[in-house]
Coordinates of C-alpha atoms and ligand atoms in Angstrom, one line a residue:
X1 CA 123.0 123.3 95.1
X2 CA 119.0 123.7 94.9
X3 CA 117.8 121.3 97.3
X4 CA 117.9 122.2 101.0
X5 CA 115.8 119.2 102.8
X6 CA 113.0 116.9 102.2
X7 CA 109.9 118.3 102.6
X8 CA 107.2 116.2 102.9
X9 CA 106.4 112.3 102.1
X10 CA 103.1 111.0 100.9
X11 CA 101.4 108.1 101.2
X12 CA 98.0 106.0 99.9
X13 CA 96.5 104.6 103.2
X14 CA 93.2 103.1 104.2
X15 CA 91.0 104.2 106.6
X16 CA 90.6 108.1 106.8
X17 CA 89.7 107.9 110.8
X18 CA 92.2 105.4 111.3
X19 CA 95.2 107.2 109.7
X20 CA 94.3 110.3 111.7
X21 CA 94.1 108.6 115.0
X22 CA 97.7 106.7 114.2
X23 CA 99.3 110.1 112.9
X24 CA 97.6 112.2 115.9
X25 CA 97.7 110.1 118.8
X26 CA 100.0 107.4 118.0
X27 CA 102.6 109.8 116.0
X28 CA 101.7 112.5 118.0
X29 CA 101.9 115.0 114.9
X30 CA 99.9 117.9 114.3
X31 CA 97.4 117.9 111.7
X32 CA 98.2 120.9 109.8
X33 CA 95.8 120.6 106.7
X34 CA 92.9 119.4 106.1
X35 CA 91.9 119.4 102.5
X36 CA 91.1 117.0 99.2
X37 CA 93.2 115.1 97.1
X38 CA 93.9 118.3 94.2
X39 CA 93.6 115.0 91.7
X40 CA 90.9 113.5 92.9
X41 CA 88.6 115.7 95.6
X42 CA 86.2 112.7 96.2
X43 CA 89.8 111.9 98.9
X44 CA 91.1 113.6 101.7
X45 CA 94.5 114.9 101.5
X46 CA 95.6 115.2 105.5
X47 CA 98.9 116.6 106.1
X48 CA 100.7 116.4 109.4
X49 CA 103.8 118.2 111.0
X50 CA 105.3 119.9 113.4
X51 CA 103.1 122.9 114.7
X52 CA 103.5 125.1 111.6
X53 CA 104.4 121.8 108.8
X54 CA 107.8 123.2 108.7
X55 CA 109.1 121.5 105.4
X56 CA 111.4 118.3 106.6
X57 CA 108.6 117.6 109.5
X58 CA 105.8 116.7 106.8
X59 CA 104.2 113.4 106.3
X60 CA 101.0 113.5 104.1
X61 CA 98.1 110.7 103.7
X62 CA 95.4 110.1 100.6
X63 CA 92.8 108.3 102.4
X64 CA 91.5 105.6 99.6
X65 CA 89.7 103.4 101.8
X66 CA 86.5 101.7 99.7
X67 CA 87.4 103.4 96.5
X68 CA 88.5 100.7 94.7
X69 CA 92.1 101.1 95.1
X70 CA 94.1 97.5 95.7
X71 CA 96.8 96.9 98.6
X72 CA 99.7 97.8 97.3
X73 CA 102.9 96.0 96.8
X74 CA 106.4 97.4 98.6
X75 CA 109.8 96.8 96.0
X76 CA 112.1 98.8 93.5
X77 CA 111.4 102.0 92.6
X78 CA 109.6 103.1 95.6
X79 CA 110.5 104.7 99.0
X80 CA 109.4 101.8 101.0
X81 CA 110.3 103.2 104.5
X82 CA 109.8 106.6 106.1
X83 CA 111.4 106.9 109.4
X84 CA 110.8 109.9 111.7
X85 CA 113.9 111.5 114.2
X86 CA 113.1 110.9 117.7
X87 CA 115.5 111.7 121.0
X88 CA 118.1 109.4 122.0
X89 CA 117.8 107.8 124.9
X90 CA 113.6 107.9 123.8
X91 CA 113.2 104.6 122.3
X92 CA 112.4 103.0 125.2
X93 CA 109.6 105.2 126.3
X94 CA 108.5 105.1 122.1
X95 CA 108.1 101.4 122.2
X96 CA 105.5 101.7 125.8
X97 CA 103.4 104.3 123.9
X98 CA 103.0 102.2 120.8
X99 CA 103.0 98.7 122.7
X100 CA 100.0 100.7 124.9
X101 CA 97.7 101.4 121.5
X102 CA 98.3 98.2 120.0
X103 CA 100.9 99.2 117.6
X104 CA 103.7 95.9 117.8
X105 CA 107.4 97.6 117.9
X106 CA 110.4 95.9 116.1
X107 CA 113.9 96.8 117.6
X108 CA 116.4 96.8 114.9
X109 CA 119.4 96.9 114.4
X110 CA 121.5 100.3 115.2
X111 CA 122.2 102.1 111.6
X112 CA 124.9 104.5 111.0
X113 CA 125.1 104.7 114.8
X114 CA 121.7 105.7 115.5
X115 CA 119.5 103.0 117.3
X116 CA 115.8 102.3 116.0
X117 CA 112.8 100.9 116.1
X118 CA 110.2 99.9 113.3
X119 CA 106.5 99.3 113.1
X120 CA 103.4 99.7 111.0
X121 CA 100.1 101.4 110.5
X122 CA 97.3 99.3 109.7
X123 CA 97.3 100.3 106.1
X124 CA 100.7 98.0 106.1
X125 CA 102.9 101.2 105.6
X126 CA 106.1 100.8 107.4
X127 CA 107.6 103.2 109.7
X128 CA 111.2 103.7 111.7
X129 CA 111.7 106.2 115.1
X130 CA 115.5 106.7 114.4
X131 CA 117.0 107.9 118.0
X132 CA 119.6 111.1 116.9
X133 CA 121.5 113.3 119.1
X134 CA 121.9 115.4 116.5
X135 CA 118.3 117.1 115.7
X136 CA 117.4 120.8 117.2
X137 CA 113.9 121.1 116.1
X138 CA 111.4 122.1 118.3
X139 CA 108.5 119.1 118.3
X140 CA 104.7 119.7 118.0
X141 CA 104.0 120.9 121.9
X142 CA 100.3 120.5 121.8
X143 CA 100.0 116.4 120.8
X144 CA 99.6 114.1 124.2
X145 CA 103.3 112.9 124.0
X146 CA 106.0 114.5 126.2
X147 CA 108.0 116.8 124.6
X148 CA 111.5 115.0 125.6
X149 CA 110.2 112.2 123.5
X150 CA 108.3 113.5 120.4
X151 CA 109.0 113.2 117.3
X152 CA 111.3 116.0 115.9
X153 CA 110.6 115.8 112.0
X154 CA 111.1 113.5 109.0
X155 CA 114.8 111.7 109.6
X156 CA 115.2 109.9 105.6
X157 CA 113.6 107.9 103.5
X158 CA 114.9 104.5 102.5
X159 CA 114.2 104.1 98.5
X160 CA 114.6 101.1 96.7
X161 CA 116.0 100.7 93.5
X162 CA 117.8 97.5 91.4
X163 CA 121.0 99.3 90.7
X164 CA 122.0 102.8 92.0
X165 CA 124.7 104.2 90.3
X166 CA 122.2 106.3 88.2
X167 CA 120.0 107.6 91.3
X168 CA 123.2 108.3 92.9
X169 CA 124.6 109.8 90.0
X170 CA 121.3 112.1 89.6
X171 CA 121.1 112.9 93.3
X172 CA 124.6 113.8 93.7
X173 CA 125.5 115.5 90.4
X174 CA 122.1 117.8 90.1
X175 CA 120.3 117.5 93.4
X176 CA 123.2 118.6 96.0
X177 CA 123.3 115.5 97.7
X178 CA 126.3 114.2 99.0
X179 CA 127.0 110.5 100.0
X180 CA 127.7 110.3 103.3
X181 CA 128.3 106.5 104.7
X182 CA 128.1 103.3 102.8
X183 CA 127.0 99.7 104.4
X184 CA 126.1 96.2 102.2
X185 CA 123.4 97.1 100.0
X186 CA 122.8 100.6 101.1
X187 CA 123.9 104.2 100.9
X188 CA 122.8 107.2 102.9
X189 CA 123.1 110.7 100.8
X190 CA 122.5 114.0 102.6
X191 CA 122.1 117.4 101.7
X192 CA 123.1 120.5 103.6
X193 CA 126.0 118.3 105.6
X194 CA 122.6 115.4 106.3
X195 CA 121.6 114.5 109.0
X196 CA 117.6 114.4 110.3
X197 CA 115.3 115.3 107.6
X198 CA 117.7 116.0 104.9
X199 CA 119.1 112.6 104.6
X200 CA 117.9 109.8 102.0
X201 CA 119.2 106.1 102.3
X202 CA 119.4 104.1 98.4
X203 CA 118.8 100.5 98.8
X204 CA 119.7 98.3 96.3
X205 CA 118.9 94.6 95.3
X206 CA 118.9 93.6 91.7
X207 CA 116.3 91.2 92.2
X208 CA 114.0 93.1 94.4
X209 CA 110.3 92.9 92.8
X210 CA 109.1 95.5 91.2
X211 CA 107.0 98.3 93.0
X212 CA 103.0 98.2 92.9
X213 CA 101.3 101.5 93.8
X214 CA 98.6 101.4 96.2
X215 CA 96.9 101.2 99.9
X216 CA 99.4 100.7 102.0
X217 CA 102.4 102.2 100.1
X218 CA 104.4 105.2 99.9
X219 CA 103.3 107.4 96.7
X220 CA 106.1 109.6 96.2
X221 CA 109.1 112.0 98.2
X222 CA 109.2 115.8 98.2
X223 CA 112.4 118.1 98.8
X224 CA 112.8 121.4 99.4
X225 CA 113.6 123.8 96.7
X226 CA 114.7 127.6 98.5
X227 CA 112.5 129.5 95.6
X228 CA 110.2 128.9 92.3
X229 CA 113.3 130.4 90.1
X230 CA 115.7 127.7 91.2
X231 CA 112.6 125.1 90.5
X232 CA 112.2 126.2 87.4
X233 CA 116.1 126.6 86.8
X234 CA 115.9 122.9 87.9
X235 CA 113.4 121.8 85.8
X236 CA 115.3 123.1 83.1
X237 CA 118.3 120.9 83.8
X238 CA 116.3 118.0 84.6
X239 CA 115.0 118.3 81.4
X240 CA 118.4 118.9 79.7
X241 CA 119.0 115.3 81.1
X242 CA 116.0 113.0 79.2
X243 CA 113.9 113.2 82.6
X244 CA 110.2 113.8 82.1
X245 CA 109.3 116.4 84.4
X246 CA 105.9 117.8 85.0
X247 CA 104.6 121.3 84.4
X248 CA 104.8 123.5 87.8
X249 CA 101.7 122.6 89.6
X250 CA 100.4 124.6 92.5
X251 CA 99.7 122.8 95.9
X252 CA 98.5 125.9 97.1
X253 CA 100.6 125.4 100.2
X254 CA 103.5 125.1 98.0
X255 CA 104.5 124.5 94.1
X256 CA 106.1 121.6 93.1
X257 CA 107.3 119.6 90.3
X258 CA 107.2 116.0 89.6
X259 CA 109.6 113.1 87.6
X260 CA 110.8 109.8 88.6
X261 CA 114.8 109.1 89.0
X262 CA 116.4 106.3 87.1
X263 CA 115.3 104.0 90.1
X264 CA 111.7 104.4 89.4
X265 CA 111.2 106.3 92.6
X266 CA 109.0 109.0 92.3
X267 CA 110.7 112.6 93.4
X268 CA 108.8 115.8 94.0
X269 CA 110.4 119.2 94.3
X270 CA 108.4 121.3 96.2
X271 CA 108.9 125.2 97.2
X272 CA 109.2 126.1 100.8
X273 CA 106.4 129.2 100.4
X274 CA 103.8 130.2 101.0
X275 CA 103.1 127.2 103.7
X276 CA 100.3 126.3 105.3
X277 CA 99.4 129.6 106.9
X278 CA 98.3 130.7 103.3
X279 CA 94.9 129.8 103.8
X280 CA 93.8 129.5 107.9
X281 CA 95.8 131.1 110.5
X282 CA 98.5 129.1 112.7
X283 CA 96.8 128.4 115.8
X284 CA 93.4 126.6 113.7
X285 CA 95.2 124.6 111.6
X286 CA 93.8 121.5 109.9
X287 CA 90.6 122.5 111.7
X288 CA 88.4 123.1 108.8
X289 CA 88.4 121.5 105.1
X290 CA 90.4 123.8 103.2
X291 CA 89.8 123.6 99.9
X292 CA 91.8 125.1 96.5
X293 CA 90.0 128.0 95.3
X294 CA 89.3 126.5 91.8
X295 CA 87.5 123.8 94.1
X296 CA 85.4 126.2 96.1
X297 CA 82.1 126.3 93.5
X298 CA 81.4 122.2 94.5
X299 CA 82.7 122.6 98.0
X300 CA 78.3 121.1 99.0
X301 CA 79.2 118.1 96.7
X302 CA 82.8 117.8 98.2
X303 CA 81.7 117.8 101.4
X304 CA 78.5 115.5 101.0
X305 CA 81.1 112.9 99.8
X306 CA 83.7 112.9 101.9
X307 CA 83.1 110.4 105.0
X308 CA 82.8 112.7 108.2
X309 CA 86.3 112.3 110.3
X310 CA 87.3 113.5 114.1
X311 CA 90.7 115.1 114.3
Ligands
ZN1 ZN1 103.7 115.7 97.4

């Protein structure tokens, strides 16, 4: 089965400085590239990860702020939660650290067996630290939070969707997910057994509003494909099934296509090579704006545009 783990979630936020300070000292990621929206290089694209932006660790930010671009709207057909996999036994600590930088912590309601707690950026984007047992990733070592607490990677998504039989059908019949466990309006499927960072949880509510992209909202998720035969093998049978599928497009850090499942939720499949080491080395990453080589000609313009941050 082609799909190994998520790899990285993206998301339209506000504030450029703002989204770095909550990802960086809030999140206590690591900022692992620095570079422009490849569809728009008037924005930022910031990625963040564990030290390397192992694929399953990576959450990824378009800056819009003052560019026109409306708050968006949470609903069907749109991942509307991303929840990161913490320690157990951490949440306690978790909810100090937030509470101490303003951030306001909801407890909720232990899912699947797994405690957690949820809160938001200030784009509006909400988030989950999901306490597992059952994650061996090494954390980011060089952020300002103590490794027996960090944040190990991605834990799942929660997507949204009116009726699920057909996502279900599409992520268990070509994806290689499995479902795992079932509650009232939703089901977790997993990958590779599940668990933390290969897991995706299928809401459904047949009268949930319909999704509205923008600030503030989660733009699409993107899983781990093991090379760019098998994404082109599963392109092919994406294809074979009505789905519209984008061309490969290269990321640069990795190459990915694009379609929407049934649900409306936008999927990306993205190669686990080359990574982020393709264009800086491992110990500067995210330092400097990297920028795609077809993008290097205007990098004065780019530059002159793009609102100075501090990482
Ligand atoms: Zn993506």
């Amino acid at each position: 089965m082609p799909i190994l783990s998520l790899h990285h979630v993206t998301a339209t936020v506000d504030d450029a400085q703002a989204d770095l300070d909550f990802c960086l000292d809030g999140l206590g990621l690591r900022l692992v590239k620095k570079t422009v929206n490849f569809d728009n290089h008037h924005v930022y694209h910031f990625y963040y990860g564990d030290e390397r932006g192992t694929p399953g660790t990576i959450w990824t930010t378009f800056p819009y702020a003052n560019r026109g671009v409306p708050v968006g709207t949470k609903g069907a057909g749109q991942v509307t939660v991303t929840s990161f996999s913490v320690p157990t036994g951490s949440l306690s600590s978790w909810r100090a650290w937030l509470a101490g930088r303003g951030i306001a912590v909801n407890d909720l309601e232990s899912r699947f067996g797994e405690p957690a707690v949820a809160f938001s950026d200030t784009s509006g984007l909400t988030f989950e630290l999901i306490a597992s047992g059952h994650d061996e990733r090494r954390p980011w070592a060089g952020s300002g939070i103590d490794a027996d607490i960090a944040i190990r990677g991605l834990h799942s998504v929660t997507c949204v969707v009116r009726d699920a039989a057909k996502t279900i059908d599409l992520m268990t019949g070509l994806l290689g997910f499995r479902v795992l466990e079932e509650t009232k309006g939703r089901i977790r499927v997993g990958v590779s057994g599940g668990g933390p960072g290969k897991t995706m949880d299928v809401v459904h509510d047949v009268n949930a509003q319909p999704a509205v992209n923008g600030l503030g909202t989660v733009h699409h998720v993107a899983m781990a494909i093991g090379s760019e035969q098998e994404q082109l093998d599963l392109r092919g049978d994406l294809l074979r099934r009505g789905a519209k599928v984008t061309e490969v497009r290269d990321r640069c850090y990795f190459k990915s296509i694009y379609f929407r499942e049934p649900g409306g939720v936008l999927f990306e499949v993205a190669t686990i090579q080359p990574g982020f080491t393709a264009d800086e080395p491992l110990a500067t990453l995210g330092r400097d704006l990297k920028l795609p080589p077809w993008e290097e000609p205007h990098r004065a313009d780019i530059e002159a545009a793009l609102a100075p941050v501090k990482a």
